[in-house]
Structures are given as structure tokens and as C-alpha cells.
Tab-separated table of C-alpha atoms in Angstrom:
chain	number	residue	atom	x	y	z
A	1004	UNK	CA	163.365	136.554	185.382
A	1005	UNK	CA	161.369	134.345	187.746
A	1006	UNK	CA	164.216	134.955	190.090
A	1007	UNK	CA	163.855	138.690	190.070
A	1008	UNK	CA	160.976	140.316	192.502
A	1009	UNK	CA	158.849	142.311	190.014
A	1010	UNK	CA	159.111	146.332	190.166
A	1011	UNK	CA	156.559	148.913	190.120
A	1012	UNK	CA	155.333	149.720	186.595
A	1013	UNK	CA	156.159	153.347	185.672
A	1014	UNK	CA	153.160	155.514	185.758
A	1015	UNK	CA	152.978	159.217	185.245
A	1016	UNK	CA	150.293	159.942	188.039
A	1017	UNK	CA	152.352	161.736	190.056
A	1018	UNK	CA	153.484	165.353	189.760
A	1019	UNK	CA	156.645	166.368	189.372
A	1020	UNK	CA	158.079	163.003	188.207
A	1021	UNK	CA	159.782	162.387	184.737
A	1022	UNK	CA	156.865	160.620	183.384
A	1023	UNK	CA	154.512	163.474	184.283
A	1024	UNK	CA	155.910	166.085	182.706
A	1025	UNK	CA	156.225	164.153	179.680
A	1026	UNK	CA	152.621	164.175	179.309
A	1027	UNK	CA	151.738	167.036	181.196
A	1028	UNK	CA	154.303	169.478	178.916
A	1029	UNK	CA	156.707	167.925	176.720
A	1030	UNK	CA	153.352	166.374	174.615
A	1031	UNK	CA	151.523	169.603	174.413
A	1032	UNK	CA	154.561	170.987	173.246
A	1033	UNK	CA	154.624	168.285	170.669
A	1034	UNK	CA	151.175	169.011	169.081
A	1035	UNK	CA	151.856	172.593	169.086
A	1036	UNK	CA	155.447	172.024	166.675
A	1037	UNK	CA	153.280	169.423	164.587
A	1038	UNK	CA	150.704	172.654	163.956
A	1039	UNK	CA	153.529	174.960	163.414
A	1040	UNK	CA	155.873	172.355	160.657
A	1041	UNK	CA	153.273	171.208	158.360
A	1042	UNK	CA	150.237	173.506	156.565
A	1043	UNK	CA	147.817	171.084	157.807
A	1044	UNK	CA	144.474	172.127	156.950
A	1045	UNK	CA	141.172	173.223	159.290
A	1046	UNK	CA	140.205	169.281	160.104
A	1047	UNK	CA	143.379	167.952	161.130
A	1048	UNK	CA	144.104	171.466	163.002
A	1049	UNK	CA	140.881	170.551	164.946
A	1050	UNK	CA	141.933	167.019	165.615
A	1051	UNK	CA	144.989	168.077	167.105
A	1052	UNK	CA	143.225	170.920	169.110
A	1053	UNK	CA	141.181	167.580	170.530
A	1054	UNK	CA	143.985	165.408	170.940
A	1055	UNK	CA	145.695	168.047	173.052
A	1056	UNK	CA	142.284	168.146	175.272
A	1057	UNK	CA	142.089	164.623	175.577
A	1058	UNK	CA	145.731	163.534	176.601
A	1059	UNK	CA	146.028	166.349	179.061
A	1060	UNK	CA	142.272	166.044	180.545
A	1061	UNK	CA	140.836	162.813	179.160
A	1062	UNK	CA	140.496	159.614	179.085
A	1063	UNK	CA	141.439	156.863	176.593
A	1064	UNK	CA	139.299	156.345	174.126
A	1065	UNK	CA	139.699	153.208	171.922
A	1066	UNK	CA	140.104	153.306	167.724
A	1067	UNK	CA	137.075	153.538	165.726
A	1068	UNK	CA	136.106	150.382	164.563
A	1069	UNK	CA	137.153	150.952	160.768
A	1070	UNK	CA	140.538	151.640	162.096
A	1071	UNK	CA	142.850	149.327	159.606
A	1072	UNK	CA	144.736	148.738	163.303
A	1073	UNK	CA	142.292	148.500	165.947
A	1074	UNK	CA	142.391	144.583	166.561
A	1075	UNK	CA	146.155	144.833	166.888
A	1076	UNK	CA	145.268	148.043	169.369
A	1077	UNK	CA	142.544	145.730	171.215
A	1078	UNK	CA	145.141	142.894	171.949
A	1079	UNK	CA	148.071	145.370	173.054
A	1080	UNK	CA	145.605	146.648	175.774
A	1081	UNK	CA	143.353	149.372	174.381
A	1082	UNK	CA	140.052	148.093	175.482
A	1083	UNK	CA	141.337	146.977	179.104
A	1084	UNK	CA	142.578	150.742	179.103
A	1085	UNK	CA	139.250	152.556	177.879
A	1086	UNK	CA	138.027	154.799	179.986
A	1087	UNK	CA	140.933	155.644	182.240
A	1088	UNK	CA	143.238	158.566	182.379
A	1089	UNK	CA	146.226	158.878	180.188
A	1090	UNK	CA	148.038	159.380	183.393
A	1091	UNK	CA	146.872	155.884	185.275
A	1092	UNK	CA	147.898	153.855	182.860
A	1093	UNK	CA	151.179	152.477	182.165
A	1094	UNK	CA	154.191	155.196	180.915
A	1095	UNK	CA	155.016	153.184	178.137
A	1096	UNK	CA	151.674	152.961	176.674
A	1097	UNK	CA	150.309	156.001	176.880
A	1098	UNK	CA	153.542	157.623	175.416
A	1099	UNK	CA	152.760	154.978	172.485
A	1100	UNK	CA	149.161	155.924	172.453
A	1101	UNK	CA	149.911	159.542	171.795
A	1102	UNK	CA	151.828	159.015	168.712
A	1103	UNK	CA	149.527	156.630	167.392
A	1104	UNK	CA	146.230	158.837	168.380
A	1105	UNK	CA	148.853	161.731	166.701
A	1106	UNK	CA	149.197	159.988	163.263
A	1107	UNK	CA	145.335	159.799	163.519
A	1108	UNK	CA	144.982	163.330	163.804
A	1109	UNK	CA	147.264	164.233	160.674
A	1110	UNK	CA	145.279	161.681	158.422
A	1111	UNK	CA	148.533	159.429	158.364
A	1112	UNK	CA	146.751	156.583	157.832
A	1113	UNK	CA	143.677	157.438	156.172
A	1114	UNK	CA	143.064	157.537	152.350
A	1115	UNK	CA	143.863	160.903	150.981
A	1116	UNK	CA	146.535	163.665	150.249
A	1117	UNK	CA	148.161	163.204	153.785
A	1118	UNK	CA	148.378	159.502	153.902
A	1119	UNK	CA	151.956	158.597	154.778
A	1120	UNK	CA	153.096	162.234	154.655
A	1121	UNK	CA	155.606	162.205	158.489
A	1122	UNK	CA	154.463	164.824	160.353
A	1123	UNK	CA	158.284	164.894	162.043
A	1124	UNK	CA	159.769	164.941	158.470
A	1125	UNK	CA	160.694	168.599	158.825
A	1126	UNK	CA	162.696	168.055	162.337
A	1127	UNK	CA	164.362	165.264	160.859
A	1128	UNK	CA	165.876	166.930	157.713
A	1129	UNK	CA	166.953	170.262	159.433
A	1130	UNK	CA	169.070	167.813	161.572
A	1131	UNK	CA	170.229	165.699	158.728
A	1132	UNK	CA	171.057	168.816	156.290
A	1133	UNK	CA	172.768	170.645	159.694
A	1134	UNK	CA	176.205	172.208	159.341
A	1135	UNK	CA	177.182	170.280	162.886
A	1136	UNK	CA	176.078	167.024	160.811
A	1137	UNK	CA	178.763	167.982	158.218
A	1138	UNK	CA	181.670	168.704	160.842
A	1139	UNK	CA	180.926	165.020	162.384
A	1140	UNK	CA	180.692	163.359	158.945
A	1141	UNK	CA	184.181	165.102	158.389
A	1142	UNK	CA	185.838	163.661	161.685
A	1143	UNK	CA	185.449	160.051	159.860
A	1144	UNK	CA	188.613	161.113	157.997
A	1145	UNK	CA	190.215	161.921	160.790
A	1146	UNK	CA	190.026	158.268	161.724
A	1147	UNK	CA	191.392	156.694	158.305
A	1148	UNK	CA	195.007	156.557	159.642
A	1149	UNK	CA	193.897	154.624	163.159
A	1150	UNK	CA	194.058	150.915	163.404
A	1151	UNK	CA	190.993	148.983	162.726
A	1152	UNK	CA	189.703	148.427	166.029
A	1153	UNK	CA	190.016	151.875	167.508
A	1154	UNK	CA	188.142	153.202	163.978
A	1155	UNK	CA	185.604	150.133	165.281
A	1156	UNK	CA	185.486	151.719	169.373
A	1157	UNK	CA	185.445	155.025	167.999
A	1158	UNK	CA	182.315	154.121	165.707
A	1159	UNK	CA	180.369	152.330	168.300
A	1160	UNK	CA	180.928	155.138	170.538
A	1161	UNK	CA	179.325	157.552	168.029
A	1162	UNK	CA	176.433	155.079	167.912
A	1163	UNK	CA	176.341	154.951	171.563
A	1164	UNK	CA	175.829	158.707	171.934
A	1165	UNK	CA	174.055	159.530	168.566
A	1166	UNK	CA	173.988	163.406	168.028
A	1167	UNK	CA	176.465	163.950	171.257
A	1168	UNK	CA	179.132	162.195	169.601
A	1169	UNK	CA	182.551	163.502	169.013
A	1170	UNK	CA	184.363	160.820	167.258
A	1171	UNK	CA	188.022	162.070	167.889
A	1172	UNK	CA	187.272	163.519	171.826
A	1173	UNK	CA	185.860	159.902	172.403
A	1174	UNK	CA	188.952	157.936	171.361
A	1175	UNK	CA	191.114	161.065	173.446
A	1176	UNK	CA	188.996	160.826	176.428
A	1177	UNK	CA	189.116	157.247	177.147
A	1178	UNK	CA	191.818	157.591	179.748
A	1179	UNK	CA	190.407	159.881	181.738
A	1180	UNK	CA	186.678	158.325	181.641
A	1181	UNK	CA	188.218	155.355	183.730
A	1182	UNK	CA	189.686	157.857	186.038
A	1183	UNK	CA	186.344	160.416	186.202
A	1184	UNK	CA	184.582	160.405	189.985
A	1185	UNK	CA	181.239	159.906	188.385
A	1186	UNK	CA	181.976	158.135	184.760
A	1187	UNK	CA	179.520	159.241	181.561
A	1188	UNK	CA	179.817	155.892	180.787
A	1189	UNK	CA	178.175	154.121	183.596
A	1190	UNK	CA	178.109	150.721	182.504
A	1191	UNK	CA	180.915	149.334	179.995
A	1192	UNK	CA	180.535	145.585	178.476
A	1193	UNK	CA	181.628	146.657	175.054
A	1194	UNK	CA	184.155	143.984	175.481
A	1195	UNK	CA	181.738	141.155	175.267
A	1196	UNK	CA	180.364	143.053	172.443
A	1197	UNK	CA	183.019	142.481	170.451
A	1198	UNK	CA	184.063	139.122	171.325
A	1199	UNK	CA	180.764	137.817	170.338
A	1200	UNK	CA	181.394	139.690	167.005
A	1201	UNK	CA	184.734	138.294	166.462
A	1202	UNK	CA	183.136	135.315	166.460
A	1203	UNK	CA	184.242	132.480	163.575
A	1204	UNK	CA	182.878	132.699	161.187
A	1205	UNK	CA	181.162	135.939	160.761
A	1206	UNK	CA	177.503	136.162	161.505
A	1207	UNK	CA	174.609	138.152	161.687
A	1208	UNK	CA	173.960	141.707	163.364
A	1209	UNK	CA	170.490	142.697	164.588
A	1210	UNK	CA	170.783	146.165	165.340
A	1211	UNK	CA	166.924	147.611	166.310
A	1212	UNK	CA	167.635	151.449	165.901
A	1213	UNK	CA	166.315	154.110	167.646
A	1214	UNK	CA	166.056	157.627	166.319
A	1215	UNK	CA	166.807	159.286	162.670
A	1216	UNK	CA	168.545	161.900	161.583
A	1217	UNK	CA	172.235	162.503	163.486
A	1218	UNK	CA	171.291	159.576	165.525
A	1219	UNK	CA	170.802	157.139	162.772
A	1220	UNK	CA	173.572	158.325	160.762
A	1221	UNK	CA	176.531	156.840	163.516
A	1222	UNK	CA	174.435	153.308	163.478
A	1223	UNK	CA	174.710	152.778	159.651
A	1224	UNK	CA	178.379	154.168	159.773
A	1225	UNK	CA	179.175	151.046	162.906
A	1226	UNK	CA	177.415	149.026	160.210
A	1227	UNK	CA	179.207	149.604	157.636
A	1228	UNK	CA	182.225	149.277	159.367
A	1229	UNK	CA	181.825	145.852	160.989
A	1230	UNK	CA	180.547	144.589	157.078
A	1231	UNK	CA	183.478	146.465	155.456
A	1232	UNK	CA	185.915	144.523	157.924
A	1233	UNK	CA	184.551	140.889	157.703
A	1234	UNK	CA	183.159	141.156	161.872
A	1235	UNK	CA	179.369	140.525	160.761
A	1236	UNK	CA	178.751	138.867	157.099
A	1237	UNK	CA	175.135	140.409	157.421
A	1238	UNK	CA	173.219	143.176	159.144
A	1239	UNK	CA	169.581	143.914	160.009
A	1240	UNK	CA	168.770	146.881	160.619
A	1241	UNK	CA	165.077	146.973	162.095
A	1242	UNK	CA	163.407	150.554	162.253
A	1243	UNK	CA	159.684	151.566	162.406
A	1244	UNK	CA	156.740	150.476	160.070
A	1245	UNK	CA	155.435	154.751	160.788
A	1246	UNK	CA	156.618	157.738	162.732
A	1247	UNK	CA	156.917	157.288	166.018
A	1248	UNK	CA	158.250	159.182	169.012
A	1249	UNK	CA	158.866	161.942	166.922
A	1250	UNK	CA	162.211	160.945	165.273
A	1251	UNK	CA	161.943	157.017	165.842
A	1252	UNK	CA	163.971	155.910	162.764
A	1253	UNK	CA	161.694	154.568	159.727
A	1254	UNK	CA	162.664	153.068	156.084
A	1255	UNK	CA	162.256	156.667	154.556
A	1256	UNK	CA	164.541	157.818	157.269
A	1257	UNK	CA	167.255	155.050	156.371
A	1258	UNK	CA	167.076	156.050	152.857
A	1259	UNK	CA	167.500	159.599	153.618
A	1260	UNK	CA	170.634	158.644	155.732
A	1261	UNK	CA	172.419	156.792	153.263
A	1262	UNK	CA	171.812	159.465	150.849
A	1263	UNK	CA	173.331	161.830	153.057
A	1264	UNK	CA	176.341	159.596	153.460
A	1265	UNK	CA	176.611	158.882	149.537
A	1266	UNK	CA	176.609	162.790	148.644
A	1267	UNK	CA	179.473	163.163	151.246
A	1268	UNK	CA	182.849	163.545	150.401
A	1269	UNK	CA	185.894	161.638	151.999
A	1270	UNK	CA	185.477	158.734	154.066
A	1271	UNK	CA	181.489	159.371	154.488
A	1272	UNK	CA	180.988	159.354	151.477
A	1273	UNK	CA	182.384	155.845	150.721
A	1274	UNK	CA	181.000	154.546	153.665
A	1275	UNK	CA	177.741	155.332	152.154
A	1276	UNK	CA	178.987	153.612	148.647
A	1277	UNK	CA	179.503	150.794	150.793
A	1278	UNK	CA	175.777	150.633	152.852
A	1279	UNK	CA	173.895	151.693	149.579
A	1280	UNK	CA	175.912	148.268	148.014
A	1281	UNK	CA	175.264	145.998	151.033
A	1282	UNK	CA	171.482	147.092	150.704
A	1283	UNK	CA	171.442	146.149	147.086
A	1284	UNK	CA	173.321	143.018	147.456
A	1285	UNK	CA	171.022	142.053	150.590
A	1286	UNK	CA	174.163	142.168	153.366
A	1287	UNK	CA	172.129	144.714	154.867
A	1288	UNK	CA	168.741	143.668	155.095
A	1289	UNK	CA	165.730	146.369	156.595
A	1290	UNK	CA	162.696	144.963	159.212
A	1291	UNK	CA	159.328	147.070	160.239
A	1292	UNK	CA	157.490	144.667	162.439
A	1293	UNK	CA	154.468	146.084	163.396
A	1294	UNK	CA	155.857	144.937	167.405
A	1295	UNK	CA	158.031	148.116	166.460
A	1296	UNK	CA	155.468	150.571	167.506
A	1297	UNK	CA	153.870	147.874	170.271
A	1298	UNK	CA	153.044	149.635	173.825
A	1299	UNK	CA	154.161	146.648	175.420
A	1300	UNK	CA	158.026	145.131	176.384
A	1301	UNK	CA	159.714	142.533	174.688
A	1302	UNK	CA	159.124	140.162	176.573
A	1303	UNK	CA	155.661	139.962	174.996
A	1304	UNK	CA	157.420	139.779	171.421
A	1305	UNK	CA	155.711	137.820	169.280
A	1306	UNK	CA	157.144	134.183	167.380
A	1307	UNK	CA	158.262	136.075	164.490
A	1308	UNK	CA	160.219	138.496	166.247
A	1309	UNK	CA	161.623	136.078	168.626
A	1310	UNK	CA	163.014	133.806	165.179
A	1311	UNK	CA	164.837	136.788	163.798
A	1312	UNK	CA	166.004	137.619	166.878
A	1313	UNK	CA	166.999	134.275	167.593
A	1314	UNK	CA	169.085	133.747	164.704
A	1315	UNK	CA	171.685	136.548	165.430
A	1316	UNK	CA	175.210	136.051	166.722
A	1317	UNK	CA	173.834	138.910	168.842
A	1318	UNK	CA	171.084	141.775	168.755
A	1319	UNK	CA	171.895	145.609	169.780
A	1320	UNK	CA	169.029	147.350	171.157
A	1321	UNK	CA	170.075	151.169	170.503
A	1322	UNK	CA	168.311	153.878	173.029
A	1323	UNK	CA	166.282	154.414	175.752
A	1324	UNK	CA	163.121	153.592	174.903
A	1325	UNK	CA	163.870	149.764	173.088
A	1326	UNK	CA	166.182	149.876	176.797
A	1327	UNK	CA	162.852	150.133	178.367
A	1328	UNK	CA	161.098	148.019	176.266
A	1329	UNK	CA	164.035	145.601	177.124
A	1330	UNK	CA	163.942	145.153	180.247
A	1331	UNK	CA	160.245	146.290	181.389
A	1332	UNK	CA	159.499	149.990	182.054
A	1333	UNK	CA	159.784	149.206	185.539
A	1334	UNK	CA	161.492	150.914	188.798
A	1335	UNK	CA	164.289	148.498	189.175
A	1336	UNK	CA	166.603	148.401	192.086
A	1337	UNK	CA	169.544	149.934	189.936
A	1338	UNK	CA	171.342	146.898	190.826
A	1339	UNK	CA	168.900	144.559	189.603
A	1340	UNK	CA	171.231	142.425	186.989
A	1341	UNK	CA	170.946	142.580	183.824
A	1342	UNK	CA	171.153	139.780	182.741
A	1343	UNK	CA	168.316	138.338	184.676
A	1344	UNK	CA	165.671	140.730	183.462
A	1345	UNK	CA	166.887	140.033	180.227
A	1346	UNK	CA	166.568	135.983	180.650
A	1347	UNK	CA	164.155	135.903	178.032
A	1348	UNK	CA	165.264	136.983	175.246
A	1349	UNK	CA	166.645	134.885	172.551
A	1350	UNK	CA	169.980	134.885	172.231
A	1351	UNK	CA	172.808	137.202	173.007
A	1352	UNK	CA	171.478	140.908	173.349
A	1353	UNK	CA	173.317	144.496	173.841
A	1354	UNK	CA	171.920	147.765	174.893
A	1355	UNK	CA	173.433	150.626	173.600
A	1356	UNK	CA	171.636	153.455	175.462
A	1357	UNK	CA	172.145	157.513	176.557
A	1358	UNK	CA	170.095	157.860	179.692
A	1359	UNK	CA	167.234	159.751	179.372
A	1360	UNK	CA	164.462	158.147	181.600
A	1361	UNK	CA	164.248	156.745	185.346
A	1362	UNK	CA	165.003	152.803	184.302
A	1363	UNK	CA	168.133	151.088	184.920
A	1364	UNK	CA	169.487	148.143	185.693
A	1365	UNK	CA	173.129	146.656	186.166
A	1366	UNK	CA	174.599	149.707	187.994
A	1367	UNK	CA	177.403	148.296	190.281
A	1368	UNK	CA	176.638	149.534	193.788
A	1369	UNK	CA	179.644	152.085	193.997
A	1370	UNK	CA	178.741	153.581	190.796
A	1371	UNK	CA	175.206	154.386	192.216
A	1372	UNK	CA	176.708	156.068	194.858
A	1373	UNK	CA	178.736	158.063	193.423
A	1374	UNK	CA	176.144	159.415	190.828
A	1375	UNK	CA	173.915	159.897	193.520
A	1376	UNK	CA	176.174	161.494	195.036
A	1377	UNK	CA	176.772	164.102	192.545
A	1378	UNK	CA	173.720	164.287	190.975
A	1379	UNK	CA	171.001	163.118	192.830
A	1380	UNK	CA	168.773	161.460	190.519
A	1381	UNK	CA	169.322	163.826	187.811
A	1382	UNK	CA	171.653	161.650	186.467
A	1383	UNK	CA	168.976	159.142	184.881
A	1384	UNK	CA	167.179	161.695	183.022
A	1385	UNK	CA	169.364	164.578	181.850
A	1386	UNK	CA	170.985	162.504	178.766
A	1387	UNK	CA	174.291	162.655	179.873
A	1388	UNK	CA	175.413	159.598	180.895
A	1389	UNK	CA	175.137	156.128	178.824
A	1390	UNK	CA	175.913	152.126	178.917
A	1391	UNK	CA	176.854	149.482	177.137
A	1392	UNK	CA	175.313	145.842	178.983
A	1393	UNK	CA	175.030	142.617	177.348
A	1394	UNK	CA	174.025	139.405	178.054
A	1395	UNK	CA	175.656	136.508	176.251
């Protein structure tokens, strides 16, 4: 990364950018479907009435000192930040900030009848339980008749797009993706992806997920898959030690997936036979560092972190905000490579990612164009374009 001038850090200070109206509106808006899901009672109600002052008008103001995580806090940058506006500080930790100063709020972590009670639990079994959830576990039979490694593309595709996935128009629409002006799939290594996991003999799979729900459920199904088939002899799947982002993937979340799977019929169903097994048998293995829900990049991983991730044939970042934490929540030159902002980490590494902030890097120059072109710079935001980059 030496190499590689250093970008701006994202800050939200200015109106009418992404990060501004994240915690301008889309944060309020938060706090106000937290009041609304749970029953929470006249002290928590006023905690969030204060939370909504501060993040919008305040400043940061650091953990209490019986906090159980305030020296972790302290060293990730709290007490450096005290005192200055939510919006002055860097994106990616006041967005973190919120949902830990949110879990405050709700009693998450203190003793009593709301302690580890996920205030986004609601949200994330409407989408589970949702008819649409049904129709997309029922496309996996679709697939049974297909050769191996289209059901494999087809399944990292759904992984790739989460809740927007269509399994069967993704296989259909591969020929005219390569032919579109201004391709949904910006960036496409998926086939170094798969050579490193056709490696002999099989190894391990780090795959850090993102969200729960419809998003989680296409992760453990490319899982499965890739254990079913002999391409990775073990998995780790590494989710969230607490709620985070609002439907950032936790063990309670994983559990619920595979329940959802198991209670399926057809091929869903057995591919949930199959995760529930590898989770018993320790093939699939879960992680909750605490680095998880860290305000900070990965670059600033800590040893542990760095061993497990070292000891993967390769690890798959899934989403936009581990692809920010990736490669530093920074306005990159779109053509900024890759693989030199991503130097540091150890070993091979993928990003699977749906766009859905202003970060980017490893755009060919043409490709650029074209979506500016077309779009402007709506394209990095709106969710509707992806990429698949690794770095062997």
C-alpha cells in the first residue's frame, strides 16, 4: 500500500453527500423503527429520544466508565473523538458509534430483562419468514438437474446479490451481462475465485458475512455447496459478537437461517441437513471477534484475526461495509488497484460486494466511463451494481 497515494477519509460534513444523509435521515429513521418494533419501556424510550438529539446535534460523548467495553472503545478512537461532531469524524466510525451508543439505549448490554434481546430481531424474521424468501428457496430445485459448477456460479451469484438474487435469471442472463453498455456486474474475478478453491487438496473457507435474513441465507447455501462437493474441506463463517448495522449477521441469526433451511422442503431443505451436520461435526466452524464491530479498517486487525485469516486457502469479504473496511473508507481514484490497497492482508482475499456506498477500487477505466456516463455517480450508491475482486 506504500505505493498507493493515500485518499481522503470519508466524512459526512457535507450536505447532500451519501454519508450525510445517512446520519442526517436514514439514522433518525432508524431510532424511530427501533421505538415502533419493540415495547420498550419509558427509560429506554427516553434514551433513544437522547440518542436521536445527540447524533443529529451533538457531539461524541465517550462510554461511562463502568461500560464492560469502554477500554476497547478508548483504543478504537473514542477519547481522541470526544467532543467533536458526529459529522467531523470519520464515516465509518460514527456509523459504528451509533449502533453501539443504540444497543446502549435498549439496555443490550446491561444486566436485566433486555440484556441480549436484538432490537432488529423483528426486521430480520419478517424477511426470513417472507413468502419471496420461499419462492427463492424453491428456485434451488430448479438447479438440481445443472452441472456442478453452474449450480456453484449460480450459488455464488445469489451470495453476491443477497436478497436481489434470482438464481435461474442469473445463470440466463450471463450472456447478455458481457454484452450490457453499462454491466451490473462491474468487476468480475470470480475466476480466480474458483481456481484458488479448486485448489489440491481442499482447504479452508473464511467467509466474513455481512447481513441476516435473505442475505445470509444465499452465503450458507454457497457453503454448503462448496463442502457438499469436496471444493473447501472446512468453512468459517465469521458474523457479529451483537447487532450491528441493523441486520449485520450474528450467531442467533445463523441459527435462525439454518433452521429456515432445515424446515424447507426440496433441495433447501437438505442443504440445511447438510450445514446443520457440518456445524455439528465442526466442518463449519462460527467466529465473533470483537474486531467484528471495530470502527476501524482491517488493516488495523489485530494478531488473532490476522492468524485465522492467514490460514485460509482464501477469505471472502461479503458486502459493502467489510468492502470498506477492506480497503479503507477512503475516496479512491476508482482505478486505484485492488490489489495494492489490499497488500496487507494475509493471504488470498475476495470481495463479494452490491454497491451501496461511494468506495471503489479496481474499476477498469472504460467501465468508469461508461457508468458515468449513464449514471453519473448514482451508480455507487443505488445498490444496483456489484463485483467480484480478489487478490491472490
Amino acid at each position: 500500500m506504500s505505493e498507493i497515494p493515500a485518499a481522503p477519509v470519508i466524512v459526512a460534513d457535507e450536505p447532500g453527500t451519501f454519508p450525510h444523509g445517512v446520519l442526517a435521515e436514514r439514522h433518525p429513521a432508524i431510532l424511530r423503527q427501533i421505538a415502533e418494533a419493540l415495547p420498550y419501556g419509558p427509560g429506554q424510550r427516553r434514551a433513544l429520544d437522547a440518542l436521536l438529539a445527540n447524533c443529529t446535534e451533538g457531539t461524541i460523548t465517550p462510554l461511562p466508565a463502568d461500560a464492560h467495553d469502554r477500554d476497547r472503545w478508548a483504543a478504537w478512537g473514542m477519547d481522541a473523538h470526544a467532543g467533536r461532531s458526529w459529522y467531523d469524524v470519520p464515516w465509518l466510525w460514527s456509523e459504528s458509534w451509533f449502533y453501539r451508543q443504540l444497543l446502549h439505549a435498549v439496555g443490550y448490554f446491561a444486566p436485566g430483562p433486555w440484556q441480549g434481546i436484538d432490537p432488529f430481531r423483528p426486521a430480520k424474521l419478517a424477511e426470513l419468514d417472507a413468502p419471496a424468501t420461499d419462492e427463492e428457496l424453491a428456485a434451488l430445485d430448479d438447479l438440481e438437474g445443472r452441472p456442478e459448477d453452474e449450480r456453484a456460479r449460480a450459488l455464488l451469484h445469489g451470495s453476491l446479490w443477497g436478497n436481489r438474487a434470482d438464481l435461474g435469471f442469473r445463470l440466463s442472463a450471463e450472456g447478455a451481462e458481457e454484452t450490457a453498455a453499462v454491466p451490473a456486474l462491474v468487476a468480475d474475478d470470480s475466476e480466480l475465485l474458483w481456481a484458488l478453491l479448486d485448489g489440491s487438496p481442499a482447504g479452508t473457507l473464511c467467509l466474513v458475512a455481512d447481513n441476516a435474513g435473505r442475505e445470509l441465507v444465499p452465503d450458507l447455501l454457497l457453503i454448503a455447496h462448496l463442502l457438499a462437493h469436496g471444493r473447501v474441506a472446512r468453512a468459517v463463517l465469521h458474523v457479529k459478537p451483537h447487532p450491528y448495522y441493523v441486520s449485520d449477521a450474528t450467531t442467533a441469526d445463523v441459527l435462525d437461517a439454518v433452521h429456515r433451511l432445515t424446515g424447507a422442503k426440496g433441495a433447501a431443505g437438505a442443504y440445511g441437513q447438510g450445514l446443520r451436520a457440518a456445524l455439528t461435526d465442526g466442518r463449519l466452524v462460527l467466529r465473533a471477534h470483537p474486531f467484528s464491530c471495530a470502527p476501524l479498517p482491517y488493516s488495523d486487525m489485530p494478531d488473532d484475526l490476522r492468524a485465522d485469516f492467514t490460514a485460509a486457502t482464501v477469505t471472502v469479504l461479503k458486502g459493502d461495509l467489510n468492502y470498506r473496511r477492506l480497503v479503507g473508507d477512503r475516496y479512491w481514484p476508482p482505478t486505484t488497484s485492488f490489489a495494492g490497497v489490499t497488500a496487507y492482508f494475509p493471504g488470498p482475499v475476495a470481495a463479494l460486494r452490491t454497491l451501496k456506498s461511494d468506495v471503489i477500487t479496481g474499476l477498469d477505466p472504460g467501465t468508469e466511463a461508461a457508468l458515468v456516463a449513464e449514471e453519473g455517480q448514482r451508480w455507487r450508491t443505488g445498490g444496483t451494481h456489484a463485483l467480484v475482486q480478489v487478490r491472490t
